PDB file of C-alpha atoms and ligand atoms in Angstrom:
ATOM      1  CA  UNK A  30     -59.814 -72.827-101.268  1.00  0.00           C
ATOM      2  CA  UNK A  31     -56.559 -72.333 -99.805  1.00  0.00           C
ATOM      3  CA  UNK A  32     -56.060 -71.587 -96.402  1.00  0.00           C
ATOM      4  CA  UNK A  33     -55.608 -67.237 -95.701  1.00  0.00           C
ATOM      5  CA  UNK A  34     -57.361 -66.373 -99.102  1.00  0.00           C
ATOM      6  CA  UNK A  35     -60.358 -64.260 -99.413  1.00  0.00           C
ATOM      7  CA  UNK A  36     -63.263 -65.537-101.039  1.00  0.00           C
ATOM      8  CA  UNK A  37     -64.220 -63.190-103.866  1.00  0.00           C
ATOM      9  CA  UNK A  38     -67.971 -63.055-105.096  1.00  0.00           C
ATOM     10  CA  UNK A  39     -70.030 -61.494-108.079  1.00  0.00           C
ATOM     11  CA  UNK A  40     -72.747 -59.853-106.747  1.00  0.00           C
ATOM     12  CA  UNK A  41     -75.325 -58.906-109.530  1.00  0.00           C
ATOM     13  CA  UNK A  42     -77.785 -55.852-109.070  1.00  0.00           C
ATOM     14  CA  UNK A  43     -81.327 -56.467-109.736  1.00  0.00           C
ATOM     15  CA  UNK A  44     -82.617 -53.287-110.757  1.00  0.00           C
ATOM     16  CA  UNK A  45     -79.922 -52.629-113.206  1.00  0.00           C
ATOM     17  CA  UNK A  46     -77.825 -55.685-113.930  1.00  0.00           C
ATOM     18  CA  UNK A  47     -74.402 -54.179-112.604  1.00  0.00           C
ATOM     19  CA  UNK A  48     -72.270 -57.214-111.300  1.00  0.00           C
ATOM     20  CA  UNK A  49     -69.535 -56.080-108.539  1.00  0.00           C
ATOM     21  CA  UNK A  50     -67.042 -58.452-107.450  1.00  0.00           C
ATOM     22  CA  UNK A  51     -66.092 -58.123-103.331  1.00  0.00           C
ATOM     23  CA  UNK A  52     -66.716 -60.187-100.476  1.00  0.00           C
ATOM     24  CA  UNK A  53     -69.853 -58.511 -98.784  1.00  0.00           C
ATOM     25  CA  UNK A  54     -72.503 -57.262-101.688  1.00  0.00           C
ATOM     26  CA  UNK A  55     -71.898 -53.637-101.637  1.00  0.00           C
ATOM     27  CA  UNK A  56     -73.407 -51.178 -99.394  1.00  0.00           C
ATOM     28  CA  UNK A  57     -74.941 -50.016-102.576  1.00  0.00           C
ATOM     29  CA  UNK A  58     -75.362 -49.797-106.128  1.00  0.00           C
ATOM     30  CA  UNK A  59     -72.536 -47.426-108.042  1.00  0.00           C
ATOM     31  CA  UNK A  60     -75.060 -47.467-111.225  1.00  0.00           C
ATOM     32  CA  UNK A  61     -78.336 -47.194-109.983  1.00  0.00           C
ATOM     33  CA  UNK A  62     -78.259 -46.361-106.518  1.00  0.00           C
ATOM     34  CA  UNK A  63     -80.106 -49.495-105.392  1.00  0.00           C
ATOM     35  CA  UNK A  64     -79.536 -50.786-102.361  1.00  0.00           C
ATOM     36  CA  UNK A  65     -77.487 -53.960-100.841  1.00  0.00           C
ATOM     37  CA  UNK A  66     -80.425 -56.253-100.452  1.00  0.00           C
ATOM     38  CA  UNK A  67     -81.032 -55.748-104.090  1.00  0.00           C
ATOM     39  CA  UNK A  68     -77.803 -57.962-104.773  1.00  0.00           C
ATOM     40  CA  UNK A  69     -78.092 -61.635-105.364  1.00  0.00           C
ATOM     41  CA  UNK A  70     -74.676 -63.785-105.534  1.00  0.00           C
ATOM     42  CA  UNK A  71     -74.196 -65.452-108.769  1.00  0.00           C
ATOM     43  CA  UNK A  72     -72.276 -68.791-108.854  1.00  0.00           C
ATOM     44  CA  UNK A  73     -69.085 -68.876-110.252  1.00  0.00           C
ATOM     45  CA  UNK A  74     -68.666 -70.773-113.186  1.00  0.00           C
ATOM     46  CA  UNK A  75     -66.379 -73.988-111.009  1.00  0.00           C
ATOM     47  CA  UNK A  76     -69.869 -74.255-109.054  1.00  0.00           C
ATOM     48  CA  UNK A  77     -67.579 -73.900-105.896  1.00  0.00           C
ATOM     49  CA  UNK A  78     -70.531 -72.785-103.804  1.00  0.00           C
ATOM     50  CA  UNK A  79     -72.411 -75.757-105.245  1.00  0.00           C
ATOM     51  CA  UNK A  80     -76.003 -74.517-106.135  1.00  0.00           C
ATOM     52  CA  UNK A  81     -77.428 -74.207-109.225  1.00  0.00           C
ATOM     53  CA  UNK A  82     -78.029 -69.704-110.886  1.00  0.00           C
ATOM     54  CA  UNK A  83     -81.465 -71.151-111.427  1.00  0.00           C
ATOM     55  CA  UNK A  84     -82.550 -71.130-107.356  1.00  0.00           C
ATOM     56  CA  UNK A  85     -82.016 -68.012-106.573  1.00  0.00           C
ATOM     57  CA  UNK A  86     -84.941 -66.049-108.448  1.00  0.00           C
ATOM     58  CA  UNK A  87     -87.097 -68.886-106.555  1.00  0.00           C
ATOM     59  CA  UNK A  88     -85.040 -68.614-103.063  1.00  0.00           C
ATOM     60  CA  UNK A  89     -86.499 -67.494 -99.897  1.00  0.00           C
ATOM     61  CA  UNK A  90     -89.655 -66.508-100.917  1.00  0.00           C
ATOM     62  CA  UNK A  91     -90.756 -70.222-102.051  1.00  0.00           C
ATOM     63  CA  UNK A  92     -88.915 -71.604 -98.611  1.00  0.00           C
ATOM     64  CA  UNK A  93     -90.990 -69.248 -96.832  1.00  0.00           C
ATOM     65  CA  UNK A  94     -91.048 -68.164 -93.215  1.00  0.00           C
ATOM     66  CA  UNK A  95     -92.618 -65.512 -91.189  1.00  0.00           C
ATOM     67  CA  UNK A  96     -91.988 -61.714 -91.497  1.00  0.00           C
ATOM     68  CA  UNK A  97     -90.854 -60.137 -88.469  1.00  0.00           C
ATOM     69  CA  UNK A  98     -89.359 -55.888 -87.536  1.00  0.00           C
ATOM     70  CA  UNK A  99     -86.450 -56.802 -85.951  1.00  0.00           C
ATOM     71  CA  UNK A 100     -85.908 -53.799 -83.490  1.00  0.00           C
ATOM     72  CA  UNK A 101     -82.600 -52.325 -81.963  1.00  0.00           C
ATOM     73  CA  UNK A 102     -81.214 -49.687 -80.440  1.00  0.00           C
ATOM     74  CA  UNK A 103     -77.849 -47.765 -80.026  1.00  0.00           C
ATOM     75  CA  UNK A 104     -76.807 -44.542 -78.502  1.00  0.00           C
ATOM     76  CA  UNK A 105     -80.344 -43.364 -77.649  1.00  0.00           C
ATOM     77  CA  UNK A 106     -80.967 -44.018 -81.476  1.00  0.00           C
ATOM     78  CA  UNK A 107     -83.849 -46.746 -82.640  1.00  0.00           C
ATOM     79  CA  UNK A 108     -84.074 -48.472 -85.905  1.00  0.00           C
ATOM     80  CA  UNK A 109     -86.006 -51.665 -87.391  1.00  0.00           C
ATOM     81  CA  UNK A 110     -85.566 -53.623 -90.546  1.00  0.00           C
ATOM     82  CA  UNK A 111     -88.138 -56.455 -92.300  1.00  0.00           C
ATOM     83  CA  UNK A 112     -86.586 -60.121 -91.832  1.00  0.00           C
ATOM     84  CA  UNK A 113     -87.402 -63.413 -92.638  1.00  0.00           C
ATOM     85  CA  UNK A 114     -84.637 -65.132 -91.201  1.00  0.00           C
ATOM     86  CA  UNK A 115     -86.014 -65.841 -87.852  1.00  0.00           C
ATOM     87  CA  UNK A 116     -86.665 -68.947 -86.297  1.00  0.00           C
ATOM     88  CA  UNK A 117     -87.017 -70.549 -82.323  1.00  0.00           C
ATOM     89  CA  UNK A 118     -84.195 -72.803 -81.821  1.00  0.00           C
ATOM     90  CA  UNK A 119     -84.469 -74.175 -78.298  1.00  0.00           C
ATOM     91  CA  UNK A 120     -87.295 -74.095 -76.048  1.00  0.00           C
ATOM     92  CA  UNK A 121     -85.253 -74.203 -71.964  1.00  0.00           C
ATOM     93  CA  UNK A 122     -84.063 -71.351 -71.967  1.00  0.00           C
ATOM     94  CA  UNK A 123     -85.649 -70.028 -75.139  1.00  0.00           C
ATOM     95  CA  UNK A 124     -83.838 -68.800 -77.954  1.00  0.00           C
ATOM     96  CA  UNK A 125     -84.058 -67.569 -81.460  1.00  0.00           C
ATOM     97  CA  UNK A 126     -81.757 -67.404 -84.218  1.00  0.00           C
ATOM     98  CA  UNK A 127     -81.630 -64.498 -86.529  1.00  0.00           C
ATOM     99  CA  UNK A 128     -79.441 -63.710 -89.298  1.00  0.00           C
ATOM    100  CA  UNK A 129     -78.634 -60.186 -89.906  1.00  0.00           C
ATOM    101  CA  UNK A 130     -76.880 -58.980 -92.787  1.00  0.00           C
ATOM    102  CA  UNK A 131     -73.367 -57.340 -91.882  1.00  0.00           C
ATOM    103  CA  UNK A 132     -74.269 -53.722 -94.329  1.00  0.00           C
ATOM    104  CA  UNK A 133     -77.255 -53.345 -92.019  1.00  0.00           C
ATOM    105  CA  UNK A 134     -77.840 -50.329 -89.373  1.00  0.00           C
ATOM    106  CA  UNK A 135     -79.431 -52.797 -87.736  1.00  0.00           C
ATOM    107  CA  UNK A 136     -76.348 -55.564 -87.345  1.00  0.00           C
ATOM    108  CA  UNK A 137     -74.261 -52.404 -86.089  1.00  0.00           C
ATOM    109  CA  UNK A 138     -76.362 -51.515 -83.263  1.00  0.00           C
ATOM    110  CA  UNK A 139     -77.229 -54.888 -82.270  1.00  0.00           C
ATOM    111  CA  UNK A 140     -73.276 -55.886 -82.133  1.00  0.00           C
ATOM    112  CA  UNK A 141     -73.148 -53.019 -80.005  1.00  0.00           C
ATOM    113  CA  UNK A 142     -76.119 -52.898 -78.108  1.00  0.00           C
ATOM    114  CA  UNK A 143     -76.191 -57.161 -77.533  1.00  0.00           C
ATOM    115  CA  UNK A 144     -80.471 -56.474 -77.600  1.00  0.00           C
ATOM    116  CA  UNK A 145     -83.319 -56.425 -80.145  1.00  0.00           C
ATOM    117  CA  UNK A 146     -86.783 -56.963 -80.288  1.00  0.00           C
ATOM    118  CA  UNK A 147     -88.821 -58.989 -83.137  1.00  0.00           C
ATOM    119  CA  UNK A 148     -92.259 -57.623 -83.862  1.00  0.00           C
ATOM    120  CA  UNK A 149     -94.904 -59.847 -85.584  1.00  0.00           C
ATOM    121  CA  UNK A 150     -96.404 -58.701 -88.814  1.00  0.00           C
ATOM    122  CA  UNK A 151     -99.679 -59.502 -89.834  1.00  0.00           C
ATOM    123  CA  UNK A 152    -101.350 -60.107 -93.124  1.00  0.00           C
ATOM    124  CA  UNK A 153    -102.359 -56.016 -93.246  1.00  0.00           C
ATOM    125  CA  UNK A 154     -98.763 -54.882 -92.510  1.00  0.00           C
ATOM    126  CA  UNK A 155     -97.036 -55.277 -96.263  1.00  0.00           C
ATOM    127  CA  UNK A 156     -96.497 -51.402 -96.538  1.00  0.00           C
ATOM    128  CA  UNK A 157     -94.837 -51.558 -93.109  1.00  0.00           C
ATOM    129  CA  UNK A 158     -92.660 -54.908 -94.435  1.00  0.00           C
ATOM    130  CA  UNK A 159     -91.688 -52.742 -97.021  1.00  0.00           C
ATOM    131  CA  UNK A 160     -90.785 -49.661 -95.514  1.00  0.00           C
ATOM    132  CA  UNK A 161     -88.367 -51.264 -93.048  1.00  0.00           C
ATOM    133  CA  UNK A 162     -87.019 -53.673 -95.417  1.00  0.00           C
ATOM    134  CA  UNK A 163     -86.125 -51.874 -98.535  1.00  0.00           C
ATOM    135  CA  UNK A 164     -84.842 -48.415 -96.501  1.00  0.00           C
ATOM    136  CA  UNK A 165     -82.139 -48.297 -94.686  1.00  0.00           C
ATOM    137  CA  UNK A 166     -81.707 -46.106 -91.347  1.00  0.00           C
ATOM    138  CA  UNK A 167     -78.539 -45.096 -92.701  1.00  0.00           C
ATOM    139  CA  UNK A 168     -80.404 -43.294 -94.716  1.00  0.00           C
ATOM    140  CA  UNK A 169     -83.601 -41.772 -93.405  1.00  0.00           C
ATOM    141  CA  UNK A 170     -85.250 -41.908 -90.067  1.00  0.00           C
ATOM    142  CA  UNK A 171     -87.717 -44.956 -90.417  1.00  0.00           C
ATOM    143  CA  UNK A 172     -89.585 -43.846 -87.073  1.00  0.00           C
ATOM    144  CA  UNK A 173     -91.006 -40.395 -88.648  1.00  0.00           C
ATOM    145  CA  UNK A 174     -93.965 -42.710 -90.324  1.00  0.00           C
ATOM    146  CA  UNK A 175     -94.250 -45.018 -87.510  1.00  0.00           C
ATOM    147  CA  UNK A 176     -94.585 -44.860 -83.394  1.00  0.00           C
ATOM    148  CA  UNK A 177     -93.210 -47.218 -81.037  1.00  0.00           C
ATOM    149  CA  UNK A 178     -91.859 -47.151 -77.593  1.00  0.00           C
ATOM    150  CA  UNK A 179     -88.980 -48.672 -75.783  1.00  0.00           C
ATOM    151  CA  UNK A 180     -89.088 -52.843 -74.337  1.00  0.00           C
ATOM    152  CA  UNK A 181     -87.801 -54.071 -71.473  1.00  0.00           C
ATOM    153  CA  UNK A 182     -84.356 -53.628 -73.109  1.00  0.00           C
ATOM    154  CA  UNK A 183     -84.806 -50.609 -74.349  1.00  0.00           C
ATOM    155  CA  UNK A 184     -85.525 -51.901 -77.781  1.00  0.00           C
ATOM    156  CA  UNK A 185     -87.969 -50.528 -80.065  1.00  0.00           C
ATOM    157  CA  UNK A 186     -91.816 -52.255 -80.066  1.00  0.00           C
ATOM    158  CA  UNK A 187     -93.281 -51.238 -83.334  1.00  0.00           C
ATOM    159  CA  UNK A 188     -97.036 -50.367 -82.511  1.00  0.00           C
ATOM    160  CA  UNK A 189     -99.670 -52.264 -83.955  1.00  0.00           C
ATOM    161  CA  UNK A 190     -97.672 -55.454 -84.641  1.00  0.00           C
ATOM    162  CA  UNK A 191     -99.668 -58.890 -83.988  1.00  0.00           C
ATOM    163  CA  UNK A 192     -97.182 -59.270 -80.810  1.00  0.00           C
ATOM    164  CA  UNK A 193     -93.174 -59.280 -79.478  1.00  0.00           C
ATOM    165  CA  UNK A 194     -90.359 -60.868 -78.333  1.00  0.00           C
ATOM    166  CA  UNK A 195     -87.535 -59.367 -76.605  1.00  0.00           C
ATOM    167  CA  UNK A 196     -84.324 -60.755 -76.980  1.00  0.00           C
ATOM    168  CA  UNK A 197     -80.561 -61.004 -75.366  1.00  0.00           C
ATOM    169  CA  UNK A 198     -78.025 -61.495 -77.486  1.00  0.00           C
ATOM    170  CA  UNK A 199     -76.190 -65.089 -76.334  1.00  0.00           C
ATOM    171  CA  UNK A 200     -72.484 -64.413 -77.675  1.00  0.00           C
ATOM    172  CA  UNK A 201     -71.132 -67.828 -77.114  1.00  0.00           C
ATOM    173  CA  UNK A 202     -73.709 -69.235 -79.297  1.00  0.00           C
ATOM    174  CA  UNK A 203     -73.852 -66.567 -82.303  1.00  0.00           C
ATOM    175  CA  UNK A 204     -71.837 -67.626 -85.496  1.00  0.00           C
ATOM    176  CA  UNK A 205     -70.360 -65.479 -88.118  1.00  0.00           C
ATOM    177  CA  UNK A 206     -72.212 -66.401 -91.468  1.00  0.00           C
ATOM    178  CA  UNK A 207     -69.844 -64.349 -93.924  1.00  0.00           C
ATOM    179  CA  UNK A 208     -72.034 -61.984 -95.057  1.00  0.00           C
ATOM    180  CA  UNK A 209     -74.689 -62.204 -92.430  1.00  0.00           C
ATOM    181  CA  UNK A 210     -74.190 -62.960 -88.387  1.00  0.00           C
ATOM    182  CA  UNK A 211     -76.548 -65.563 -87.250  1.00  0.00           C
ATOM    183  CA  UNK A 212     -77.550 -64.099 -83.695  1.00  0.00           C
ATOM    184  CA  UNK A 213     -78.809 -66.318 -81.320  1.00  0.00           C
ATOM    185  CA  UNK A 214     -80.470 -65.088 -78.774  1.00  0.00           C
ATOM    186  CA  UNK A 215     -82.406 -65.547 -75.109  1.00  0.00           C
ATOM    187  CA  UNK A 216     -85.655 -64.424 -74.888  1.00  0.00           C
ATOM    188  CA  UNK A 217     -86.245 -62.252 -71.676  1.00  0.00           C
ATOM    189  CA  UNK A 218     -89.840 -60.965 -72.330  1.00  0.00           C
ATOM    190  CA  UNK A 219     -92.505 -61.817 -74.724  1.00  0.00           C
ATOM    191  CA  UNK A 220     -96.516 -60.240 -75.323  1.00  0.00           C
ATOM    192  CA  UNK A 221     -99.209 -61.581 -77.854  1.00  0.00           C
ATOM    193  CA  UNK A 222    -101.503 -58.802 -78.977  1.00  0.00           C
ATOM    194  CA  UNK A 223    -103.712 -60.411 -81.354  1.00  0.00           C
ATOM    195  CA  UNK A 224    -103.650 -64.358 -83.156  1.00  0.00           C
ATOM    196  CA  UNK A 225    -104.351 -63.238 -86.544  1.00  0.00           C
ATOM    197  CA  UNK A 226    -102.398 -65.118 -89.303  1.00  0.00           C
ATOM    198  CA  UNK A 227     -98.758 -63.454 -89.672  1.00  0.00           C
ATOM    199  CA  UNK A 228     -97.208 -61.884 -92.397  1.00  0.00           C
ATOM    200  CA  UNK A 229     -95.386 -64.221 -94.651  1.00  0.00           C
ATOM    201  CA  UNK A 230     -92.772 -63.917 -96.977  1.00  0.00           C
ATOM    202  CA  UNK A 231     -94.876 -65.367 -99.571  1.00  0.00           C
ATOM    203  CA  UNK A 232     -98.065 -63.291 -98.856  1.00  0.00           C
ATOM    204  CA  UNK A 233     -95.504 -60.485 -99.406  1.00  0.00           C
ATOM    205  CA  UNK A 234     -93.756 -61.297-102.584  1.00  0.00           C
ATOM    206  CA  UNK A 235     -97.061 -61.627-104.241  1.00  0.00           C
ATOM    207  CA  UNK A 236     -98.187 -58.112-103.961  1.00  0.00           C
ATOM    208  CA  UNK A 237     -94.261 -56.565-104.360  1.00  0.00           C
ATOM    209  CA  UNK A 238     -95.981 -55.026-107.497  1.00  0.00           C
ATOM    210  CA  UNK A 239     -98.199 -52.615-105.966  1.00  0.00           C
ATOM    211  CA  UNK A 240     -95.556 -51.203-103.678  1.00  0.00           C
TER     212      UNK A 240
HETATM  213  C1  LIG B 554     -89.345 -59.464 -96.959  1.00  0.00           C
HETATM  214  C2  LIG B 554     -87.956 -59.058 -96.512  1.00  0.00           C
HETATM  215  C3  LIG B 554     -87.186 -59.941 -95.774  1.00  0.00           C
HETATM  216  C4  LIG B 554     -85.900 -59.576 -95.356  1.00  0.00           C
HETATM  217  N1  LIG B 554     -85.161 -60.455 -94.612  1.00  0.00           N
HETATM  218  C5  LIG B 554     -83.926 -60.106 -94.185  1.00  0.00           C
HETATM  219  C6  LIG B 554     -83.163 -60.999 -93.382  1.00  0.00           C
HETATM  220  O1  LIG B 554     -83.586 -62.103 -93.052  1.00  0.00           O
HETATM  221  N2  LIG B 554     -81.933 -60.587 -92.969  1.00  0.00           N
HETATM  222  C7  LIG B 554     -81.413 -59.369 -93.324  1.00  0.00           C
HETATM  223  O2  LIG B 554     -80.285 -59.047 -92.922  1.00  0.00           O
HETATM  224  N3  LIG B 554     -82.113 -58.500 -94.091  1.00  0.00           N
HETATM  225  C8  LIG B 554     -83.362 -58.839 -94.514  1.00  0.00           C
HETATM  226  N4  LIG B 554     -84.088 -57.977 -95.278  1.00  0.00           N
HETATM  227  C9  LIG B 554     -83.468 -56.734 -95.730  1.00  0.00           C
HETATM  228  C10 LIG B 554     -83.441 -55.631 -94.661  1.00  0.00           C
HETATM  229  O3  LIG B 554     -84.722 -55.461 -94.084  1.00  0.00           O
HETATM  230  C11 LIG B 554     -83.007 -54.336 -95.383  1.00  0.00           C
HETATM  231  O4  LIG B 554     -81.688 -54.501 -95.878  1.00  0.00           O
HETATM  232  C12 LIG B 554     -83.103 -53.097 -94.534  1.00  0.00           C
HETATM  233  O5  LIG B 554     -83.035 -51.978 -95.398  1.00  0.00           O
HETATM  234  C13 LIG B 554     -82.004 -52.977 -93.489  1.00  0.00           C
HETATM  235  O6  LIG B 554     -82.274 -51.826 -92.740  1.00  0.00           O
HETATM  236  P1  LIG B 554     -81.228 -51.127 -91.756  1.00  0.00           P
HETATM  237  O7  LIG B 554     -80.007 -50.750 -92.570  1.00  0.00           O
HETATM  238  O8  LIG B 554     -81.970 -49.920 -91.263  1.00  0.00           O
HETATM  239  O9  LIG B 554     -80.897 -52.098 -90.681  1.00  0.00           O
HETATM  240  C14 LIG B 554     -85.383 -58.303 -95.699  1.00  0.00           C
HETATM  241  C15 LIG B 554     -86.168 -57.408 -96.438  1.00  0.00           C
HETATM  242  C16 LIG B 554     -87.443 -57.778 -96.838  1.00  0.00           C
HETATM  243  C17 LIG B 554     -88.281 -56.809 -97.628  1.00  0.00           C
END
C-alpha cells in the first residue's frame, strides 16, 4: 500500500449479511441494528491481509483464552465489557496486554481514565460474559443487573468474579492495533477469591445457543 492512503475494509454483518466498507467496522449495523462486534472483516479478493475467509468462522474461539470483565471508569461513570484478549506479558514489574476495540465505551474511558480492572469469570458466569460483551454502555446502564464497587483505582470490581487485577495503563508501551489499541499495562493490586476453573472462550461459544 502506498504511503498516506487509508486502508479500506469490508466488514460483513453476521446477523444479516450487510457488508459495509470503512476502516473501523461500524459502530453498528444500518440494516439490522446489530452491533460492531457482530462484524467480521472479509479478505479482499488480492489476499492483501494474507489469511484465508475460511479462519474466521473458526477464529478466536478455537485459539482460546480466558474470559475476563474488563472494568473502567470515567467521569464518576463505570462500565465493563467481556474480553478475551488478555494475556500477562512480563512478570518484573508485571504487566498485561489487552486489546480493546476502538467503538468501545470501554476504550474511551480507559484512554481517558489511563486505569481498568480485569475480573475473572468462572465456568457459572456465561450470562454475565454475555451481558457485558454483546451490550454496549453506550447504550444501557450494564450496572442496573449487577453490583460492584470501586478498586484501588477507582475501577469497577464486578462482584462475584473468581478474582482481580488492577491495572495502570503504561503509555510508552501501548500500540495502536488499527481497529483495536493493545493496552499494556502495570499491575498495581491484585486479589484471588476462589481457584475454580475460569471461564473460557470455548466453554462460552458452546452454549451461545441458549443465550
Ligand atoms: C466472549 C467475548 C469476548 C470478547 N472479547 C473482546 C476483546 O478481546 N476485545 C474487545 O474489544 N471486545 C471484545 N468483546 C466485545 C465487547 O465485550 C463488546 O463489544 C462490548 O459490547 C463492549 O462494551 P462497551 O461498549 O460497553 O465497552 C468480546 C465479547 C465477547 C462476548
Amino acid at each position: 500500500m502506498s504511503h498516506g492512503v487509508c486502508p479500506v475494509y469490508i466488514w460483513k454483518c453476521t446477523v444479516c449479511g450487510h457488508k459495509e466498507y470503512s476502516k473501523h467496522p461500524p459502530v453498528s449495523c444500518v440494516k439490522c441494528a446489530g452491533e460492531a462486534n457482530r462484524f467480521i472483516m472479509v479478505p479482499p479478493p488480492d489476499k492483501a491481509l494474507d489469511q484465508p475467509a475460511a479462519i474466521y468462522p473458526i477464529g478466536m474461539p478455537t485459539l482460546n483464552s480466558i474470559l475476563y470483565l474488563v472494568g473502567s471508569t470515567q467521569g464518576g461513570q463505570v462500565n465493563a465489557m467481556c474480553c478475551s484478549s488478555v494475556t500477562p506479558v512480563t512478570y518484573h514489574p508485571m504487566r498485561v496486554a489487552v486489546a480493546v476495540n476502538k467503538n468501545n465505551l470501554t476504550y474511551d474511558f480507559i484512554k481517558v481514565s489511563g486505569v481498568f480492572s480485569l475480573c475473572l469469570l468462572g465456568l457459572g458466569h456465561k450470562q454475565m460474559a454475555h451481558h457485558f460483551g454483546r451490550n454496549s454502555g453506550r447504550n444501557i446502564n450494564k450496572f442496573e443487573k449487577y453490583s460492584q464497587k470501586p478498586g484501588k483505582t477507582g475501577s469497577p470490581i464486578i462482584d462475584g468474579c473468581l478474582g482481580y487485577f488492577e491495572c495502570e495503563v503504561d503509555h510508552r508501551a501501548t500500540m495502536d492495533l488499527d481497529t483495536h489499541t493493545l493496552f499494556v499495562a502495570r499491575v498495581v493490586d491484585a486479589f484471588v477469591e476462589s481457584n475454580e476453573p475460569p471461564l473460557t472462550y470455548r466453554d462460552y461459544a458452546q452454549d451461545l445457543s441458549k443465550y
